[in-house]
Short mmCIF file of C-alpha atoms and ligand atoms in Angstrom, two decimals:
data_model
loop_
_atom_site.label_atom_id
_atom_site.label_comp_id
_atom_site.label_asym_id
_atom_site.label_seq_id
_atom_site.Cartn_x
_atom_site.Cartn_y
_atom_site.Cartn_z
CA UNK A 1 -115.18 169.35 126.72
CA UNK A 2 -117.74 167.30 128.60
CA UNK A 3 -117.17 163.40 128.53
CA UNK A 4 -120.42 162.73 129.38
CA UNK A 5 -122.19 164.94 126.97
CA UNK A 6 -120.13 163.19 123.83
CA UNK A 7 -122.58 161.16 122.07
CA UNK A 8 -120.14 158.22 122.24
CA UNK A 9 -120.28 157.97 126.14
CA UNK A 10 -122.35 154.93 126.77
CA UNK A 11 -122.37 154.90 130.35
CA UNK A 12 -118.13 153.65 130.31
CA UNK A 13 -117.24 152.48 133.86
CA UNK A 14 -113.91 154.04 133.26
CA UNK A 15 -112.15 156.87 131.55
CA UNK A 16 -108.38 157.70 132.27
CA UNK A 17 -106.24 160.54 130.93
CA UNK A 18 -102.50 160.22 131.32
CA UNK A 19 -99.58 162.75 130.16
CA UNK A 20 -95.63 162.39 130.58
CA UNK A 21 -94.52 165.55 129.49
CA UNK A 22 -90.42 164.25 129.37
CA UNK A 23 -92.03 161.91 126.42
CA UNK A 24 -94.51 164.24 125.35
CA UNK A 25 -96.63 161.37 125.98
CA UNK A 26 -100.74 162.05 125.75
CA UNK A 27 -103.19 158.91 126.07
CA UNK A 28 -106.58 157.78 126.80
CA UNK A 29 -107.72 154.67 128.53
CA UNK A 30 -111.75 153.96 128.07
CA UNK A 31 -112.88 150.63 130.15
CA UNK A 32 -116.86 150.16 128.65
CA UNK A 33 -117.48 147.48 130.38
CA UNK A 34 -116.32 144.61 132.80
CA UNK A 35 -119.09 142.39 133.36
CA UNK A 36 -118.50 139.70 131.48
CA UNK A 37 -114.89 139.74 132.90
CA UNK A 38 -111.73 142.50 132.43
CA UNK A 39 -111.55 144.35 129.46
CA UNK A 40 -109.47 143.78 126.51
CA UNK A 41 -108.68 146.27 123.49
CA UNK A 42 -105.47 147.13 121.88
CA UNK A 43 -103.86 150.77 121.74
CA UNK A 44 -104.50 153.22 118.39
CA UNK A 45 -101.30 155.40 118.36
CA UNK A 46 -102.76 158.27 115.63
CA UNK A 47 -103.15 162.30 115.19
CA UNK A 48 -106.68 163.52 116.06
CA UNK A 49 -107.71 166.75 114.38
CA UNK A 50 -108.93 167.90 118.19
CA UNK A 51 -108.96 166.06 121.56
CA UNK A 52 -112.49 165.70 121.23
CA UNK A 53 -112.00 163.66 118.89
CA UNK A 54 -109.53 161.33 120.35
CA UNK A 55 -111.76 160.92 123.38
CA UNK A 56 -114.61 160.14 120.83
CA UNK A 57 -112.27 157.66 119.54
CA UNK A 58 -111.68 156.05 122.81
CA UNK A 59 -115.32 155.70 123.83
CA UNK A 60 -116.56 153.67 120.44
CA UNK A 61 -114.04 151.32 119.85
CA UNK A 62 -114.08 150.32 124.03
CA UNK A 63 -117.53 149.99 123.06
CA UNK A 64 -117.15 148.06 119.79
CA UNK A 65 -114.88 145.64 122.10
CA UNK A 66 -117.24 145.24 124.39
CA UNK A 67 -119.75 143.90 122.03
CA UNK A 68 -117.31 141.79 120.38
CA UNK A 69 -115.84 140.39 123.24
CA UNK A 70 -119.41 139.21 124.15
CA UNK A 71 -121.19 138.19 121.05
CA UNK A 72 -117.61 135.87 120.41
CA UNK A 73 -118.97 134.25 123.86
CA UNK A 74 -115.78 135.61 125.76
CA UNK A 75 -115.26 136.27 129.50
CA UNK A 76 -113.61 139.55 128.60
CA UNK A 77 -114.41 142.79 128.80
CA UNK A 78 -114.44 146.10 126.44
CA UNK A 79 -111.80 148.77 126.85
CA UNK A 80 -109.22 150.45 124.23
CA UNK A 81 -106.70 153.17 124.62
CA UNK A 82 -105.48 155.86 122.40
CA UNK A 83 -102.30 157.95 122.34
CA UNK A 84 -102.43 161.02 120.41
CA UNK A 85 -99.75 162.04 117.79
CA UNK A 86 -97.78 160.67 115.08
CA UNK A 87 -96.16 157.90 115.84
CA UNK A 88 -93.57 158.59 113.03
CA UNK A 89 -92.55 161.78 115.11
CA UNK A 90 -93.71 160.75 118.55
CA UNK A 91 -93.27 156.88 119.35
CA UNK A 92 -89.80 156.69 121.28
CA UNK A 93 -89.42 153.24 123.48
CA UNK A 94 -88.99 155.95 126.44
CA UNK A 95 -93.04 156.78 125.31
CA UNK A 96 -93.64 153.48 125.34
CA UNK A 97 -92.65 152.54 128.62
CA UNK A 98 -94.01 155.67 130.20
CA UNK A 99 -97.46 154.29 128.53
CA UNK A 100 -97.00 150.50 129.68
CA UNK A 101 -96.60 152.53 133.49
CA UNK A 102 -99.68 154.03 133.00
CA UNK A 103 -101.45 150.69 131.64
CA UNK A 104 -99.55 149.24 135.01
CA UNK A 105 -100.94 150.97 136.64
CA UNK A 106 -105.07 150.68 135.47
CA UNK A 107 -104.16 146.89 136.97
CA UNK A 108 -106.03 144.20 136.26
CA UNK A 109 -109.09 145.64 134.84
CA UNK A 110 -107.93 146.31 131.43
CA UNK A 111 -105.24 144.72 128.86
CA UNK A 112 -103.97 146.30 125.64
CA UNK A 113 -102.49 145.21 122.42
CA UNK A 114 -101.66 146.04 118.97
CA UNK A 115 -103.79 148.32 116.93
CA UNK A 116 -102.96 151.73 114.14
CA UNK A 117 -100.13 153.05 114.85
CA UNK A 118 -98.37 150.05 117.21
CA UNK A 119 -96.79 146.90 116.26
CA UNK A 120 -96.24 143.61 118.01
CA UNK A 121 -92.41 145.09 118.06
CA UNK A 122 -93.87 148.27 120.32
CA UNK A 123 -96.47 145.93 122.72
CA UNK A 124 -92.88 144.29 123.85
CA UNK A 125 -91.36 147.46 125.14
CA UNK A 126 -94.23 148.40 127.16
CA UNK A 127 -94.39 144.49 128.08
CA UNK A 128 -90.93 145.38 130.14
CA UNK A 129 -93.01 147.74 132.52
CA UNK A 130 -96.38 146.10 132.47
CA UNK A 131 -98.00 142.09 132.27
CA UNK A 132 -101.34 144.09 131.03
CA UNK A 133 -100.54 143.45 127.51
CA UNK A 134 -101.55 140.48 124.93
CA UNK A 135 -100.00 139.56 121.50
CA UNK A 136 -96.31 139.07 122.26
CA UNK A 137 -94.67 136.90 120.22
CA UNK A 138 -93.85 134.26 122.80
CA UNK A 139 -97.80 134.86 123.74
CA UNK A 140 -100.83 134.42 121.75
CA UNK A 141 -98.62 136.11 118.38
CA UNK A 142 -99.69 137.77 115.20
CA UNK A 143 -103.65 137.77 115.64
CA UNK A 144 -104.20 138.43 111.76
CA UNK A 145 -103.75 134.47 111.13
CA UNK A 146 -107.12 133.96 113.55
CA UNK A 147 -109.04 136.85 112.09
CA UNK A 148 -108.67 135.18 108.71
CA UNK A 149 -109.59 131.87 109.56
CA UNK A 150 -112.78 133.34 111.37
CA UNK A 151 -113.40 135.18 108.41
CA UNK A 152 -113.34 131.82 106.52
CA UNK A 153 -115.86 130.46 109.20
CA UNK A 154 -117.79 133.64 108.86
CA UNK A 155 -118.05 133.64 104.80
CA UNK A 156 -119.23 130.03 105.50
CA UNK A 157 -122.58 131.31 107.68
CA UNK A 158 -122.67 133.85 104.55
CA UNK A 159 -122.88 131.14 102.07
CA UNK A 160 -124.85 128.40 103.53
CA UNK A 161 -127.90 131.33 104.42
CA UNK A 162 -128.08 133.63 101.51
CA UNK A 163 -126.49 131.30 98.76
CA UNK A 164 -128.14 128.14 99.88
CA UNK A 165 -124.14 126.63 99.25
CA UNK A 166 -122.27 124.32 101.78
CA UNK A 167 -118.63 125.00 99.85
CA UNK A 168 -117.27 127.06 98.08
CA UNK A 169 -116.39 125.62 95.14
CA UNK A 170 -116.60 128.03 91.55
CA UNK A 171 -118.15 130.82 94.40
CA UNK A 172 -116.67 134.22 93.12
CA UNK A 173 -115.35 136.48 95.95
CA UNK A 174 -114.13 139.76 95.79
CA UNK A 175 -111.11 140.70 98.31
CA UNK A 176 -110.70 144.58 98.85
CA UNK A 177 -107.51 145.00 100.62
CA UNK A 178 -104.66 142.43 100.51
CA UNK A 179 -102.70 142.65 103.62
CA UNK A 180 -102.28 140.80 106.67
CA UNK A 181 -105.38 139.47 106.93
CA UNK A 182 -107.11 139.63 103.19
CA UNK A 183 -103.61 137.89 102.26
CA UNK A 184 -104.83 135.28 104.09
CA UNK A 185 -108.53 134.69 103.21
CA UNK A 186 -107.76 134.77 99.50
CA UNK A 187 -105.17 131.83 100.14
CA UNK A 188 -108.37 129.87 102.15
CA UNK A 189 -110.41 130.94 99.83
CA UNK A 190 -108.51 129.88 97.09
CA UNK A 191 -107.77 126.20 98.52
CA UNK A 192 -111.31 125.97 99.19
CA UNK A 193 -112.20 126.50 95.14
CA UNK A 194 -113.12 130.02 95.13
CA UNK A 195 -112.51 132.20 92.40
CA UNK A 196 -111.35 135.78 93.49
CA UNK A 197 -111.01 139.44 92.05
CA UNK A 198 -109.06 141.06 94.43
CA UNK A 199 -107.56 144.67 94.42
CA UNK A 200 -104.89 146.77 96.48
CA UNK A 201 -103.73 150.28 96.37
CA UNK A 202 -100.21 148.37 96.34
CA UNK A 203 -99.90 146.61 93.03
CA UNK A 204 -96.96 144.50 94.23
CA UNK A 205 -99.80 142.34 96.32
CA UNK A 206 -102.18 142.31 93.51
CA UNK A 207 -99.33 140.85 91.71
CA UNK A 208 -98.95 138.07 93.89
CA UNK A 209 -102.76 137.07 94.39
CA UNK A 210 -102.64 136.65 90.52
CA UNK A 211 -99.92 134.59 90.74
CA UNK A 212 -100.73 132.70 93.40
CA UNK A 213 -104.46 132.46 93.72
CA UNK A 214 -105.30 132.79 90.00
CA UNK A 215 -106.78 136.08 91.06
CA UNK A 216 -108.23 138.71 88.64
CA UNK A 217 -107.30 141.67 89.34
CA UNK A 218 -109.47 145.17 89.82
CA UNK A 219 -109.25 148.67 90.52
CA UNK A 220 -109.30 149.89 93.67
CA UNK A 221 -111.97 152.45 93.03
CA UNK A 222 -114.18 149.88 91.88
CA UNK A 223 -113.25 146.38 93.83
CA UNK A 224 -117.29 146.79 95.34
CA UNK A 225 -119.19 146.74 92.67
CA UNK A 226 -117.46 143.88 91.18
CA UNK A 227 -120.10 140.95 89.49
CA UNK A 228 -119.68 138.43 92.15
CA UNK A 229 -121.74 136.65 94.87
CA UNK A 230 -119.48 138.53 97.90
CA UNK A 231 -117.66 141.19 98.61
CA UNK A 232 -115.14 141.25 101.42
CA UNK A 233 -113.88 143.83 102.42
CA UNK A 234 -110.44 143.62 104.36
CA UNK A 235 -108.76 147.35 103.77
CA UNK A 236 -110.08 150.23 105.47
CA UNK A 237 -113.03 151.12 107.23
CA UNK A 238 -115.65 153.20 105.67
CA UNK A 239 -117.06 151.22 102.34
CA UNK A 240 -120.18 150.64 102.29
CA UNK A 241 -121.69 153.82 102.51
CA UNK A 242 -124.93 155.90 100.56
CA UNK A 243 -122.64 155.74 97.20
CA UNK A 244 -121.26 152.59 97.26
CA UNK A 245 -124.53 151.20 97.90
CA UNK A 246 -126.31 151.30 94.91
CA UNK A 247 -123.12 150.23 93.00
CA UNK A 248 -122.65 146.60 94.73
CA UNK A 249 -123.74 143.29 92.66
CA UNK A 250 -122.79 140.89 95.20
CA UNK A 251 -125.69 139.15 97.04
CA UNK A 252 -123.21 139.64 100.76
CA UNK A 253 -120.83 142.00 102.53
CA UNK A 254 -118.74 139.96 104.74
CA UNK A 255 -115.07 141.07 105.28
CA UNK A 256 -112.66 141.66 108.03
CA UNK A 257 -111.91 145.24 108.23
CA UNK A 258 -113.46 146.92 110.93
CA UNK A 259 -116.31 149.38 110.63
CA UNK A 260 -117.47 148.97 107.26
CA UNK A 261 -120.85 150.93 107.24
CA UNK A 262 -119.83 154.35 106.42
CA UNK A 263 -123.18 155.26 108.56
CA UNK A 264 -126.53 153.15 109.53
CA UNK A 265 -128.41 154.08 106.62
CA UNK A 266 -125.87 152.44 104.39
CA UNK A 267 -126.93 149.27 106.61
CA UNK A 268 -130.36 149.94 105.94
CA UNK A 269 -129.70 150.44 102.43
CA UNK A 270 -127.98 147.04 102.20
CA UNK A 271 -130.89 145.18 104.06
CA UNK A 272 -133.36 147.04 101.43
CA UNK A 273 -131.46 145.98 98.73
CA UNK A 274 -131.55 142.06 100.41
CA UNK A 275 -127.68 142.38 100.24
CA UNK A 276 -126.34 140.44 103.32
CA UNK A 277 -124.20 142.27 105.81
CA UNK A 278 -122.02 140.18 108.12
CA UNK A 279 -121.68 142.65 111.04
CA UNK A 280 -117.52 142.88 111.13
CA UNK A 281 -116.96 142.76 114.78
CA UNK A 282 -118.48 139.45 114.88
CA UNK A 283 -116.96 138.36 111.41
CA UNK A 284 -113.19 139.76 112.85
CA UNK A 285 -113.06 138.72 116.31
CA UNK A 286 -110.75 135.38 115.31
CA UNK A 287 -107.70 137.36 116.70
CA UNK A 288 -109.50 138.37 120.48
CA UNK A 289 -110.65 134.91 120.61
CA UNK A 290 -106.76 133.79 120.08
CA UNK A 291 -105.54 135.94 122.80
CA UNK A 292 -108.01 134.07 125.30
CA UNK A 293 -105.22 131.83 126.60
CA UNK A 294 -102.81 134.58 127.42
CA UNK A 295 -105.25 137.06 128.30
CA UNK A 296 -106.57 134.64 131.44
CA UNK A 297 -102.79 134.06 131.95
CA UNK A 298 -102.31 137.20 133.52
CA UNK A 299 -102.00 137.39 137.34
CA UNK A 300 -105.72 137.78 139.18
CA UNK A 301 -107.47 136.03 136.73
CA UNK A 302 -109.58 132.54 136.21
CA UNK A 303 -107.49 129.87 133.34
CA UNK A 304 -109.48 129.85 130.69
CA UNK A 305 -112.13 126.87 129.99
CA UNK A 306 -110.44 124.28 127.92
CA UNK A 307 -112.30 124.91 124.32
CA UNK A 308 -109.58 124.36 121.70
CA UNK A 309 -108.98 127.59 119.67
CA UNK A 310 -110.28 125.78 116.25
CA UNK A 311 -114.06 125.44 117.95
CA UNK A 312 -113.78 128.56 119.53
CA UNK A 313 -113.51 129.98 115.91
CA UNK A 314 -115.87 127.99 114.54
CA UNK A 315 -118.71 129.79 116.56
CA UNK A 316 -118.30 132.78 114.63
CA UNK A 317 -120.18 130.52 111.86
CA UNK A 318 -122.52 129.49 114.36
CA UNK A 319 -123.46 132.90 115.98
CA UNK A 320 -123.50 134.60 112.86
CA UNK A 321 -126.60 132.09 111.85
CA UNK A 322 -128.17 132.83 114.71
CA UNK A 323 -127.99 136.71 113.74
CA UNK A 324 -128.61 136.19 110.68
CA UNK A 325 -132.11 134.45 111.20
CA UNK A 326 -133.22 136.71 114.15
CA UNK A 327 -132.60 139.65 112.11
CA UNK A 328 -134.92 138.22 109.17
CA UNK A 329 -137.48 137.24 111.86
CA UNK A 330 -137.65 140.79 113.13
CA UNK A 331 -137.19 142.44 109.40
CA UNK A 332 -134.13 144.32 110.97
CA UNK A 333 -130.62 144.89 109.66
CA UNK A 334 -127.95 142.02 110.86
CA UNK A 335 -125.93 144.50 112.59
CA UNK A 336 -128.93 146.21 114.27
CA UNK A 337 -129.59 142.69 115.91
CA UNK A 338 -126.02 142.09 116.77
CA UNK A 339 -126.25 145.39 118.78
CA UNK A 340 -128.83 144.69 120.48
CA UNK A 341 -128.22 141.03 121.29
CA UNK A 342 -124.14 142.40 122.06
CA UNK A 343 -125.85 144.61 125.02
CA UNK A 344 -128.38 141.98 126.74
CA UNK A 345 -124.92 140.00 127.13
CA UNK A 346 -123.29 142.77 128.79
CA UNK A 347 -125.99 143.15 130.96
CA UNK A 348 -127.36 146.58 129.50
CA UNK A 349 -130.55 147.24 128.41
CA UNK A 350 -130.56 146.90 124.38
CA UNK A 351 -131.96 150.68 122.29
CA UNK A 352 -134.18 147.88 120.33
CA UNK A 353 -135.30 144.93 122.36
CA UNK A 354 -136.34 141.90 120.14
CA UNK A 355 -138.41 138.80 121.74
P1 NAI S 401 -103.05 145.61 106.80
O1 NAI S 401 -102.62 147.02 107.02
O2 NAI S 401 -102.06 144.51 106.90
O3 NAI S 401 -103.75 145.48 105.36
C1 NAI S 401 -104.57 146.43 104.78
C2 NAI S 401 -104.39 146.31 103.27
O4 NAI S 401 -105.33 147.15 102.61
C3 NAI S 401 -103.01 146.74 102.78
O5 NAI S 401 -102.47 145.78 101.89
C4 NAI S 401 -103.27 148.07 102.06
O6 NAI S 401 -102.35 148.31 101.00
C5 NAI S 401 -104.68 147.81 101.55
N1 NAI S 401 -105.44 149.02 101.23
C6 NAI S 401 -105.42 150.24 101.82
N2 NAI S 401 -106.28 151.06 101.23
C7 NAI S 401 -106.89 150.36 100.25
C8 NAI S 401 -107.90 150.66 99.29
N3 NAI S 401 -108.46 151.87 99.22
N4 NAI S 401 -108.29 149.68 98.43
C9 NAI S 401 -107.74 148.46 98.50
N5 NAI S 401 -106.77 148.12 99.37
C10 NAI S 401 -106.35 149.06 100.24
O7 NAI S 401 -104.27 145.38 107.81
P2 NAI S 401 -104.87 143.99 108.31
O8 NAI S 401 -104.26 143.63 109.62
O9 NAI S 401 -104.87 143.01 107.19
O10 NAI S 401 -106.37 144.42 108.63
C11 NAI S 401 -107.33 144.64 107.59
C12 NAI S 401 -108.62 145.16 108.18
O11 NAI S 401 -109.12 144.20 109.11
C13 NAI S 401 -108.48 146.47 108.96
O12 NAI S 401 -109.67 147.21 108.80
C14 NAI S 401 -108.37 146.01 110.40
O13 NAI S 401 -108.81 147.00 111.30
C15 NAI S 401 -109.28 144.80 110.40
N6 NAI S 401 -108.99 143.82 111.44
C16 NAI S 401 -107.76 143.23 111.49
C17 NAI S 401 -107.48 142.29 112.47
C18 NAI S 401 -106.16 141.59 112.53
O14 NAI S 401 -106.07 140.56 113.22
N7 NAI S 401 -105.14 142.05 111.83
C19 NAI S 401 -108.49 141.93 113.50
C20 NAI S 401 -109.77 142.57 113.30
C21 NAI S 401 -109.98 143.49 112.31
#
């Protein structure tokens, strides 16, 4: 296996492997980038069908944080770690101490969090070995009530540039994927006068949005081609791909689950089709730009500037615009602009460079 041969490796400024055989512990820790200050990125606890894989893994989302991070306007960094297994057979607080060690021991250049496979409950235990972690409950907590308010901001940008509306009032929104965070944007959505058609692979939930947001309810299988003006995606990754494509009648993708374009032609596809695509890790990154406070809390590091968190959220509507419009200018896909914009700001020099 060659690191630097993976097509993932984007020139990472650090990779570290770490193994505690008492625990049976095996985990990756990718730092992308530091520039724009230390890196941030939670820890995926999952099985990988090979260790390829894993390290894959560990290389795009450090990436995907990096360009986060930066297009959210945040002095932090990209990094994420993996540990490979099943957590239902593996995770032991003894693992997750020997991991916080480890994380100890990277320092100051990179702090983890929650992610698959570990819960605010698990970030605690390794919080009695190491300070490098964010999203404790007596720190910035549960990040999904952020996301979901960003996502609110976000929808906003949606509306106001390819529905020409300033509320949402009578707008019909379709939510795949009620949990933590679509939970949440239906109930905004719903105070805000939105109608919604929402769907869940656990009924139970779909229950409750009809109940309690007047929702309509939908099968899962076909939640994205539902007659609406946007989908939102907030399950899995994955749904707008080469099949799903064709099949969507809303005018906007804009949801908070992460990697939503199965591939970059389904991207393409969407821009041909003059479908709107909010690119998600600027749509979802209301939870990292929570965790600011604690994050610059952390020994070493610079307080952070004095923005209250409510503005700080609101420039997801604002730099989604700004996407959005360069984008049309240069008759290129939102999230191909996002890239490219995401690496000038981390100091790299973009694939596509735009004026
Ligand atoms: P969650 O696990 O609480 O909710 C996911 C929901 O999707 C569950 O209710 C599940 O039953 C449902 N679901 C699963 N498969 C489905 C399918 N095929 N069709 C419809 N529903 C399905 O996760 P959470 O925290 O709400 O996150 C949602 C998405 O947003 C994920 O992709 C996550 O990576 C992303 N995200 C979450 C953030 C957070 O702060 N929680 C931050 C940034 C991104």
């Amino acid at each position: 296996m060659s690191i630097w041969r993976s097509a993932e490796f984007d020139d990472h400024e650090q990779v570290c492997f770490f193994s505690d055989e008492e625990t049976g512990l095996r985990a990756i820790v990718a730092i992308h980038s530091t520039v724009r200050g230390p890196a941030g990125g939670g820890t995926r606890f999952k099985t990988y069908a090979t260790d390829e894989l894993a390290v894959d893994d560990a290389l795009r989302l450090s990436r995907a944080m990096s360009y986060k991070s930066a297009l959210a306007g945040l002095p932090i960094g990209g990094g994420k770690a993996v540990i490979i297994g099943d957590p239902g057979k593996l995770k032991t607080p003894e693992l997750l101490m020997a991991f916080g060690r480890f994380i100890d021991r990277v320092g100051n250049v990179y702090t983890t969090g929650e992610d698959v496979g570990i819960s605010m409950a698990d970030v605690e235990v390794m919080n009695r070995v190491t300070r490098y972690v964010a999203g404790t409950s007596d720190g910035a907590g549960d990040p999904s009530i952020h996301t979901a308010t960003g996502v609110l901001h976000g929808l906003r940008a949606v509306a106001e540039f390819r529905l020409n509306r300033e509320n949402f009032d009578g707008m019909k929104v379709a939510v795949q994927g009620l949990g933590s965070v679509g939970t949440r944007v239906a109930r905004l959505l719903h105070d805000a006068g939105a109608r919604l058609v929402v769907a869940d692979v656990d009924p139970e939930k779909v229950k409750m949005a009809a109940r309690e947001f007047g929702a309509e309810p939908m099968a899962t299988e076909d939640i994205h081609a539902a007659s609406v003006d946007i989908f939102c995606p907030c399950a899995l990754g994955g749904t707008i791909s080469r099949q799903t494509v064709p099949e969507i009648r809303a005018r906007a993708v804009a949801g908070a689950a992460n990697n939503q374009l199965a591939s970059p032609e389904a991207g393409e596809m969407l821009a041909e089709r003059r479908i709107l695509f909010a690119p998600d890790y600027v749509i979802n990154a209301g939870g990292v730009i929570s965790g600011l406070e604690a994050f610059q809390a952390m020994p070493g590091r610079k307080p952070a500037e004095a923005i209250p968190l409510d503005l700080r959220l609101a420039g997801i509507r604002d730099r989604l615009h700004e996407i959005f419009a360069k984008a049309d200018e240069e008759g290129v896909p939102p999230e191909v602009m996002a890239e490219s914009m995401a690496q000038e700001l981390i100091g790299r020099k973009p694939a596509r460079q735009f004026a």
